[in-house]
Tab-separated table of C-alpha atoms in Angstrom:
chain	number	residue	atom	x	y	z
A	3	MET	CA	76.966	184.612	-46.899
A	4	SER	CA	75.428	183.270	-43.437
A	5	LEU	CA	72.334	182.955	-44.664
A	6	PHE	CA	74.097	180.027	-47.703
A	7	PHE	CA	75.744	178.650	-44.849
A	8	LEU	CA	72.746	178.466	-42.684
A	9	LEU	CA	71.257	176.524	-46.200
A	10	CYS	CA	74.298	173.879	-46.133
A	11	LEU	CA	73.555	173.232	-42.570
A	12	LEU	CA	70.178	172.730	-43.028
A	13	PHE	CA	70.601	170.276	-45.824
A	14	ILE	CA	73.138	168.331	-44.264
A	15	LEU	CA	70.616	167.980	-41.597
A	16	GLN	CA	68.050	166.741	-43.686
A	17	LEU	CA	70.505	164.243	-45.570
A	18	THR	CA	71.786	162.523	-42.916
A	19	TYR	CA	68.715	162.589	-40.290
A	20	PRO	CA	67.115	159.632	-42.551
A	21	PHE	CA	70.396	157.642	-41.400
A	22	LEU	CA	70.986	158.499	-38.170
A	23	SER	CA	67.153	158.064	-37.490
A	24	VAL	CA	67.738	154.294	-39.006
A	25	LEU	CA	70.735	154.059	-36.385
A	26	ALA	CA	68.977	154.984	-33.540
A	27	ALA	CA	66.087	152.381	-34.260
A	28	ARG	CA	68.324	149.993	-33.994
A	29	PHE	CA	69.230	150.748	-30.537
A	30	PHE	CA	66.478	152.363	-29.038
A	31	SER	CA	63.045	150.856	-30.335
A	32	SER	CA	60.426	151.374	-28.244
A	33	LYS	CA	57.925	148.523	-27.384
A	34	PRO	CA	54.525	149.195	-28.561
A	35	GLY	CA	52.397	148.851	-25.401
A	36	SER	CA	50.900	145.725	-23.688
A	37	ALA	CA	47.903	143.930	-25.130
A	38	LEU	CA	44.517	143.594	-23.702
A	39	GLU	CA	44.939	140.776	-21.136
A	40	THR	CA	41.424	139.416	-23.035
A	41	PRO	CA	41.796	140.482	-26.367
A	42	VAL	CA	38.729	142.329	-28.144
A	43	GLN	CA	37.617	141.421	-31.512
A	44	TYR	CA	36.748	145.156	-32.447
A	45	ASP	CA	34.267	145.799	-35.213
A	46	PHE	CA	35.826	147.385	-38.272
A	47	ALA	CA	33.603	148.838	-41.012
A	48	CYS	CA	35.456	149.251	-44.414
A	49	VAL	CA	34.881	152.221	-46.572
A	50	ILE	CA	35.883	152.021	-50.207
A	51	THR	CA	35.667	154.882	-52.539
A	52	ALA	CA	35.159	154.270	-56.249
A	53	TYR	CA	34.863	157.281	-58.594
A	54	ARG	CA	33.786	156.368	-62.362
A	55	ASN	CA	35.024	152.951	-62.157
A	56	ALA	CA	33.609	150.424	-59.620
A	57	GLU	CA	34.758	147.448	-61.506
A	58	ILE	CA	38.552	147.972	-60.070
A	59	ALA	CA	37.615	147.730	-56.643
A	60	ARG	CA	36.090	144.312	-57.242
A	61	PRO	CA	39.359	141.931	-56.075
A	62	LEU	CA	39.444	144.499	-53.309
A	63	VAL	CA	35.806	143.386	-51.870
A	64	ALA	CA	36.764	139.676	-52.644
A	65	SER	CA	40.013	140.274	-50.870
A	66	LEU	CA	37.909	141.771	-47.336
A	67	ILE	CA	35.271	139.020	-47.834
A	68	GLY	CA	38.244	136.333	-47.820
A	69	GLN	CA	39.544	137.722	-44.533
A	70	GLN	CA	40.413	135.359	-41.898
A	71	TYR	CA	38.623	137.637	-39.551
A	72	PRO	CA	35.332	137.557	-38.904
A	73	ASN	CA	33.679	140.997	-37.803
A	74	TRP	CA	33.825	143.544	-40.260
A	75	MET	CA	31.214	144.951	-42.865
A	76	VAL	CA	32.592	146.749	-46.381
A	77	TYR	CA	30.662	149.923	-47.484
A	78	TRP	CA	31.243	150.085	-51.444
A	79	VAL	CA	30.393	153.701	-52.064
A	80	VAL	CA	30.380	153.824	-56.039
A	81	ASP	CA	29.917	157.373	-57.347
A	82	GLU	CA	28.982	158.188	-60.882
A	83	CYS	CA	28.872	154.294	-62.018
A	84	PRO	CA	25.323	154.237	-62.971
A	85	ASP	CA	25.671	150.631	-64.764
A	86	PHE	CA	27.416	149.077	-62.084
A	87	GLN	CA	25.917	145.850	-60.307
A	88	GLU	CA	27.280	144.327	-57.133
A	89	THR	CA	27.609	140.588	-57.553
A	90	SER	CA	29.471	139.327	-54.669
A	91	GLY	CA	26.166	137.787	-53.024
A	92	ASP	CA	27.587	138.683	-49.670
A	93	SER	CA	25.308	140.352	-47.284
A	94	ARG	CA	28.207	141.723	-45.391
A	95	VAL	CA	28.835	143.984	-48.421
A	96	LEU	CA	26.711	147.122	-49.018
A	97	LEU	CA	26.792	149.044	-52.273
A	98	LEU	CA	25.872	152.637	-52.014
A	99	ARG	CA	25.422	155.209	-55.074
A	100	PRO	CA	25.012	158.430	-53.966
A	101	GLU	CA	22.989	160.678	-56.181
A	102	PRO	CA	23.471	163.487	-56.897
A	103	PRO	CA	27.544	162.558	-57.676
A	104	LEU	CA	29.504	163.133	-54.970
A	105	ARG	CA	33.124	163.824	-57.080
A	106	LEU	CA	34.994	163.909	-54.025
A	107	LYS	CA	36.896	161.371	-51.808
A	108	ALA	CA	36.025	163.066	-48.263
A	109	LYS	CA	32.401	163.537	-49.568
A	110	SER	CA	32.004	159.814	-50.270
A	111	ILE	CA	33.330	158.660	-46.922
A	112	ILE	CA	30.861	161.217	-45.527
A	113	TYR	CA	28.462	159.363	-46.899
A	114	ALA	CA	29.313	156.014	-46.124
A	115	LEU	CA	29.463	156.963	-42.492
A	116	ALA	CA	26.017	158.099	-42.978
A	117	HIS	CA	24.612	154.879	-44.075
A	118	PHE	CA	26.138	152.617	-41.178
A	119	GLN	CA	24.283	150.055	-40.497
A	120	ARG	CA	25.768	149.509	-36.457
A	121	PRO	CA	27.911	150.878	-34.391
A	122	HIS	CA	31.230	149.926	-35.498
A	123	ASP	CA	34.430	150.529	-33.707
A	124	TYR	CA	36.883	151.573	-36.356
A	125	VAL	CA	36.951	152.991	-39.665
A	126	VAL	CA	39.104	151.166	-42.426
A	127	VAL	CA	39.593	153.381	-45.298
A	128	PHE	CA	40.340	151.713	-49.260
A	129	ASP	CA	41.137	152.871	-52.410
A	130	ALA	CA	39.671	150.900	-55.229
A	131	ASP	CA	42.583	149.680	-56.649
A	132	ASN	CA	43.929	148.116	-53.045
A	133	LEU	CA	43.780	144.686	-51.903
A	134	ALA	CA	43.897	143.236	-48.406
A	135	HIS	CA	45.943	140.789	-47.673
A	136	PRO	CA	43.864	137.838	-45.840
A	137	ASP	CA	45.792	138.866	-42.547
A	138	PHE	CA	45.327	142.860	-42.860
A	139	LEU	CA	41.967	143.169	-40.630
A	140	ALA	CA	43.434	140.292	-38.003
A	141	ALA	CA	46.855	142.806	-37.703
A	142	ILE	CA	44.885	145.592	-37.448
A	143	ASN	CA	42.690	143.927	-34.736
A	144	ARG	CA	46.044	143.194	-32.776
A	145	MET	CA	47.553	146.925	-32.873
A	146	ALA	CA	44.117	148.119	-31.840
A	147	ASN	CA	44.358	145.773	-28.841
A	148	ARG	CA	47.400	147.393	-27.776
A	149	GLY	CA	45.315	150.792	-27.323
A	150	PHE	CA	45.980	152.477	-30.412
A	151	SER	CA	43.071	154.888	-31.709
A	152	CYS	CA	44.847	155.311	-35.609
A	153	ILE	CA	46.658	152.326	-36.994
A	154	GLN	CA	48.145	152.616	-40.777
A	155	GLY	CA	48.757	149.364	-42.475
A	156	GLN	CA	51.823	148.412	-44.940
A	157	ARG	CA	51.140	149.425	-48.102
A	158	THR	CA	53.300	147.808	-51.014
A	159	ALA	CA	52.965	147.832	-54.718
A	160	LYS	CA	50.749	145.166	-56.069
A	161	ASN	CA	52.170	145.759	-59.976
A	162	LEU	CA	56.212	145.824	-60.599
A	163	ASP	CA	55.756	145.353	-64.380
A	164	THR	CA	56.912	148.683	-65.739
A	165	ASP	CA	59.914	150.846	-64.893
A	166	TYR	CA	58.159	153.490	-63.544
A	167	ALA	CA	55.905	151.171	-61.316
A	168	ALA	CA	58.871	149.704	-59.661
A	169	LEU	CA	60.809	153.309	-59.238
A	170	ASP	CA	57.046	154.199	-57.163
A	171	SER	CA	57.562	151.220	-55.278
A	172	LEU	CA	60.963	152.424	-54.600
A	173	GLY	CA	59.677	155.365	-53.172
A	174	GLU	CA	56.892	153.511	-51.417
A	175	HIS	CA	59.761	150.957	-49.224
A	176	TYR	CA	61.770	154.085	-48.397
A	177	LYS	CA	59.041	156.095	-47.138
A	178	ASN	CA	57.335	153.057	-44.957
A	179	TYR	CA	60.490	152.666	-43.489
A	180	ILE	CA	61.607	156.211	-42.812
A	181	GLU	CA	58.274	157.957	-42.412
A	182	ARG	CA	56.396	155.340	-40.570
A	183	GLU	CA	58.335	152.665	-39.068
A	184	ILE	CA	61.344	154.552	-37.650
A	185	PRO	CA	59.251	157.401	-35.807
A	186	PHE	CA	56.843	154.617	-34.373
A	187	ARG	CA	59.672	152.511	-33.197
A	188	LEU	CA	61.462	155.465	-31.651
A	189	GLY	CA	58.005	156.137	-29.688
A	190	GLY	CA	56.824	158.979	-32.318
A	191	SER	CA	53.512	158.444	-34.978
A	192	ALA	CA	53.913	156.990	-38.154
A	193	VAL	CA	52.943	159.332	-41.209
A	194	ILE	CA	49.698	158.425	-42.890
A	195	SER	CA	49.319	156.777	-46.426
A	196	GLY	CA	45.862	157.616	-47.455
A	197	SER	CA	44.519	154.392	-47.574
A	198	GLY	CA	45.052	150.936	-45.659
A	199	MET	CA	44.755	152.763	-42.322
A	200	ALA	CA	41.791	152.067	-39.420
A	201	THR	CA	40.696	155.113	-37.075
A	202	ALA	CA	38.439	154.771	-33.995
A	203	THR	CA	35.142	155.680	-35.060
A	204	HIS	CA	34.594	158.551	-32.371
A	205	LEU	CA	37.436	160.264	-33.686
A	206	TYR	CA	37.129	159.466	-37.502
A	207	ARG	CA	33.505	161.481	-37.243
A	208	ALA	CA	35.347	164.401	-34.956
A	209	TYR	CA	37.984	164.492	-37.864
A	210	LEU	CA	35.224	164.455	-40.770
A	211	ALA	CA	33.422	167.011	-38.720
A	212	SER	CA	36.452	169.521	-38.115
A	213	PRO	CA	36.685	172.833	-39.978
A	214	GLU	CA	39.329	171.624	-42.386
A	215	ILE	CA	37.076	169.365	-44.156
A	216	GLU	CA	34.347	171.709	-44.087
A	217	GLN	CA	36.374	173.968	-46.015
A	218	GLY	CA	38.144	171.549	-48.467
A	219	LYS	CA	34.634	170.383	-49.505
A	220	GLN	CA	34.064	173.632	-51.131
A	221	ARG	CA	38.021	173.927	-52.421
A	222	TRP	CA	37.055	170.847	-54.585
A	223	LYS	CA	40.922	170.063	-56.236
A	224	LYS	CA	42.405	172.996	-54.158
A	225	MET	CA	41.431	170.667	-50.920
A	226	LEU	CA	44.258	169.204	-48.987
A	227	GLN	CA	44.435	165.725	-49.034
A	228	GLU	CA	42.356	164.121	-46.829
A	229	ASP	CA	45.185	161.975	-45.224
A	230	LYS	CA	47.074	164.884	-44.152
A	231	ILE	CA	44.254	166.554	-42.619
A	232	LEU	CA	43.184	163.348	-40.617
A	233	GLN	CA	47.149	163.141	-39.602
A	234	ASN	CA	47.005	166.875	-38.591
A	235	PHE	CA	43.658	166.391	-36.352
A	236	LEU	CA	45.449	163.296	-34.702
A	237	LEU	CA	48.858	164.855	-33.660
A	238	ARG	CA	46.984	167.754	-32.676
A	239	ARG	CA	44.901	165.876	-30.113
A	240	GLY	CA	48.117	164.059	-28.739
A	241	GLU	CA	47.328	160.750	-30.180
A	242	ARG	CA	50.095	158.619	-31.473
A	243	ILE	CA	49.496	157.085	-35.167
A	244	ALA	CA	50.620	153.297	-35.147
A	245	TYR	CA	52.052	151.497	-37.852
A	246	ALA	CA	51.214	147.942	-38.229
A	247	ARG	CA	53.740	146.082	-40.678
A	248	GLU	CA	51.901	142.701	-40.672
A	249	ALA	CA	48.937	144.808	-41.904
A	250	VAL	CA	49.862	144.423	-45.826
A	251	VAL	CA	47.809	146.257	-48.429
A	252	TYR	CA	48.522	146.398	-51.801
A	253	ASP	CA	48.670	149.344	-53.887
A	254	GLU	CA	48.351	149.718	-57.821
A	255	LYS	CA	51.707	151.564	-58.698
A	256	VAL	CA	52.080	154.508	-61.665
A	257	ASP	CA	53.085	152.440	-64.761
A	258	SER	CA	54.256	155.469	-66.858
A	259	GLY	CA	56.019	159.276	-66.792
A	260	ALA	CA	52.102	160.728	-67.532
A	261	ALA	CA	50.765	159.423	-64.446
A	262	VAL	CA	53.980	159.957	-61.872
A	263	GLU	CA	53.412	164.007	-63.307
A	264	THR	CA	49.551	164.003	-62.737
A	265	GLN	CA	49.745	161.941	-59.335
A	266	ARG	CA	52.856	163.868	-58.219
A	267	SER	CA	51.853	167.156	-58.454
A	268	ARG	CA	48.722	166.669	-56.693
A	269	TRP	CA	50.973	165.392	-53.970
A	270	LEU	CA	53.220	168.199	-54.261
A	271	TYR	CA	50.865	170.890	-54.443
A	272	SER	CA	49.088	169.168	-50.906
A	273	TYR	CA	52.895	169.059	-49.276
A	274	PHE	CA	53.253	172.780	-50.030
A	275	GLN	CA	49.371	173.441	-48.591
A	276	ASN	CA	50.715	171.508	-45.319
A	277	ILE	CA	53.940	173.183	-44.775
A	278	PRO	CA	51.789	175.619	-42.253
A	279	ASN	CA	50.173	172.917	-40.777
A	280	ALA	CA	53.346	170.994	-39.859
A	281	LEU	CA	55.166	173.929	-38.780
A	282	GLY	CA	52.301	174.489	-35.936
A	283	ILE	CA	52.689	170.301	-34.719
A	284	LEU	CA	56.284	171.564	-34.499
A	285	ARG	CA	55.825	174.211	-32.557
A	286	ARG	CA	53.356	172.548	-30.527
A	287	GLY	CA	56.113	169.838	-29.982
A	288	ILE	CA	58.895	172.351	-28.948
A	289	ILE	CA	56.452	174.101	-26.280
A	290	ARG	CA	54.929	171.025	-24.617
A	291	LEU	CA	58.051	169.255	-24.846
A	292	ASN	CA	56.396	166.514	-26.675
A	293	PHE	CA	58.550	163.941	-28.643
A	294	ASN	CA	55.636	162.809	-30.802
A	295	GLN	CA	54.657	166.017	-31.844
A	296	LEU	CA	58.112	167.697	-32.186
A	297	TYR	CA	59.123	164.231	-34.365
A	298	PHE	CA	55.963	164.409	-36.708
A	299	GLY	CA	56.266	167.922	-37.612
A	300	PHE	CA	59.783	167.555	-38.442
A	301	VAL	CA	58.938	164.406	-40.624
A	302	THR	CA	56.209	166.230	-42.317
A	303	LEU	CA	58.385	169.034	-43.288
A	304	VAL	CA	61.561	167.322	-44.741
A	305	LEU	CA	61.450	168.483	-48.656
A	306	PRO	CA	60.277	165.541	-51.104
A	307	LEU	CA	63.256	163.908	-52.407
A	308	PHE	CA	63.893	165.146	-55.285
A	309	ILE	CA	63.736	168.913	-54.455
A	310	GLN	CA	66.093	167.639	-51.620
A	311	LEU	CA	68.474	166.434	-53.620
A	312	GLY	CA	68.891	168.863	-56.535
A	313	THR	CA	68.845	171.623	-54.524
A	314	ALA	CA	71.644	170.189	-52.317
A	315	VAL	CA	73.775	169.358	-55.559
A	316	VAL	CA	73.309	172.924	-56.729
A	317	LEU	CA	74.595	174.446	-53.168
A	318	MET	CA	77.681	171.880	-53.190
A	319	THR	CA	78.484	173.252	-56.609
A	320	ALA	CA	78.222	177.033	-55.711
A	321	ALA	CA	80.070	175.861	-52.057
A	322	PHE	CA	82.804	174.198	-53.998
A	323	LEU	CA	83.683	177.741	-55.502
A	324	PHE	CA	83.837	179.999	-52.434
A	325	ALA	CA	83.831	177.781	-49.166
A	326	PRO	CA	84.916	174.392	-50.417
A	327	ALA	CA	84.733	172.748	-46.510
A	328	TRP	CA	80.770	173.199	-46.896
A	329	GLY	CA	81.347	171.536	-50.459
A	330	TRP	CA	82.972	168.683	-48.845
A	331	ALA	CA	80.574	168.323	-46.235
A	332	LEU	CA	77.322	168.695	-48.663
A	333	ALA	CA	79.276	166.047	-50.731
A	334	ALA	CA	79.763	163.330	-47.807
A	335	ALA	CA	76.233	164.211	-46.616
A	336	LEU	CA	74.652	163.252	-50.106
A	337	ALA	CA	76.863	159.967	-50.049
A	338	VAL	CA	75.785	159.222	-46.872
A	339	PHE	CA	71.842	159.606	-48.329
A	340	ALA	CA	72.534	157.408	-51.233
A	341	LEU	CA	73.891	154.717	-49.165
A	342	ASN	CA	71.518	154.812	-46.544
A	343	ILE	CA	69.047	154.529	-49.555
A	344	GLY	CA	70.360	151.049	-50.130
A	345	TRP	CA	70.527	150.132	-46.480
A	346	VAL	CA	66.692	150.846	-46.208
A	347	LEU	CA	65.496	149.147	-49.422
A	348	TYR	CA	67.694	146.035	-47.793
A	349	LEU	CA	65.986	146.508	-44.344
A	350	ASP	CA	62.285	146.990	-45.940
A	351	GLN	CA	63.354	143.879	-48.037
A	352	ALA	CA	62.390	145.554	-51.095
A	353	PRO	CA	62.104	143.151	-54.144
A	354	PRO	CA	64.559	142.451	-56.943
A	355	GLU	CA	62.516	144.628	-59.502
A	356	VAL	CA	62.980	147.674	-57.433
A	357	TRP	CA	66.636	146.755	-56.852
A	358	ARG	CA	67.250	146.694	-60.718
A	359	VAL	CA	65.764	150.299	-61.500
A	360	CYS	CA	67.751	151.978	-58.901
A	361	TRP	CA	70.025	153.412	-61.283
A	362	LYS	CA	67.041	154.877	-63.294
A	363	THR	CA	65.820	157.034	-60.294
A	364	PRO	CA	66.661	160.412	-62.383
A	365	ARG	CA	64.381	159.688	-64.794
A	366	PHE	CA	61.621	159.382	-62.008
A	367	MET	CA	62.492	162.687	-60.436
A	368	TRP	CA	62.563	164.433	-64.109
A	369	ARG	CA	59.103	163.663	-64.130
A	370	GLN	CA	58.523	164.663	-60.380
A	371	LEU	CA	60.177	167.999	-61.711
A	372	ARG	CA	57.418	168.467	-64.363
A	373	GLY	CA	54.806	167.648	-62.202
A	374	LEU	CA	56.092	170.631	-59.810
A	375	PHE	CA	55.097	172.703	-62.395
A	376	LYS	CA	51.390	171.707	-63.308
A	377	MET	CA	50.742	172.574	-59.571
A	378	ARG	CA	50.045	176.373	-60.588
A	379	ASN	CA	46.154	175.655	-61.659
A	380	PRO	CA	44.855	172.534	-59.686
A	381	ASN	CA	41.170	172.373	-61.253
A	382	LYS	CA	42.863	172.600	-64.546
A	383	HIS	CA	45.755	169.937	-64.233
A	384	PHE	CA	44.870	167.652	-61.345
A	385	THR	CA	42.757	164.870	-62.775
A	386	HIS	CA	41.759	161.601	-61.308
A	387	THR	CA	44.300	158.917	-61.364
A	388	THR	CA	43.500	155.980	-63.890
A	389	HIS	CA	43.825	152.151	-62.350
A	390	HIS	CA	43.509	149.187	-64.407
A	391	LYS	CA	45.182	146.536	-62.972
A	392	SER	CA	42.721	144.300	-62.067
A	393	VAL	CA	43.970	141.340	-60.246
A	394	SER	CA	43.141	139.036	-57.227
A	395	VAL	CA	45.003	138.934	-53.908
A	396	GLU	CA	45.573	135.218	-54.712
A	397	ASP	CA	47.540	136.294	-57.791
A	398	VAL	CA	49.507	139.005	-55.972
A	399	LEU	CA	50.424	136.430	-53.601
A	400	LYS	CA	50.836	133.345	-55.733
A	401	LYS	CA	53.435	135.614	-57.655
A	402	LYS	CA	55.313	136.417	-54.118
A	403	ARG	CA	55.475	132.978	-53.656
A	404	GLU	CA	57.188	131.852	-56.598
A	405	LYS	CA	59.797	134.453	-56.559
A	406	PRO	CA	63.332	132.737	-56.054
A	407	ASP	CA	64.955	134.226	-52.523
């Protein structure tokens, strides 16, 4: 019985901590540090990895060419795209065609760094389906001038044309605020998104040479996701990951239930793989009295939302049968959690398309549950997510300007 009550207490904590952290950030936000007296224009290496579909990255390359920041170069790795030709005509864009095919994102990034044309200050990683806002690199540079060695930009949806895309965007808004903006405001680190982040080149090279990456290259689809390896590497070294809300990178959201299952099965597998690492960072934070490590370890241990909510409902139902006080406590925690989602969407300025699909979240959670059962054989079930929303950054910005307030 004591184990049951301990579980109830644990889930009450997980359900209420987002609200408490948002509340704390309203009163105790820390400043991100002072900028250099003489601003530096850092040199950015923008790495794009494209697997079997390089065409989808053309709008991303165009958005980088259109940056309102001058000091950059693009390294465009096209893996298994034999017939693709680069037509931008810009000498700052270097097309890299690895042979034999690499078939792994980490290997493509390593290949790009091996072909750097000059010593860059930062490495910025993009997925092929991304788009960079015209001020993206300028915003990253402002944070770099405040002394941060790793800076995560704000990923936001470039497509909201289906219910699933809008629901996926809802989750992104929530995570951007709870796992990135709030921890950074409170003096901790933002969780890395997987693209749209800039890391000091010397740190990024050290990360790529780490044992986790070397082991991962042999594990193929069983490899821990690169973003988790990077953030673990940085936190162990005592680095703080900044969140640059003004550095917007547009990301293609899943547009079908099948795509949700495919994508989330990989993410869930990586979450469970990463638990020992998150526990290790949490332990370091406790032993060293390091708030950054302690808070980051806790945030990355929090259960995926659909597992958290589903388990909390089961516990609440059981508690009402023989311990009603705990049942009511869980019910109150669930209510706080649900209301806080609405508050976060408001604070993060979620668009009307996201608000309209809030009541359809059970459908998305069901697809995630189905994805959970595809984790048992990664090499069989994990497939590359197909992207096909080829739109320019100008099109995305135009749509946003046309939307009524």
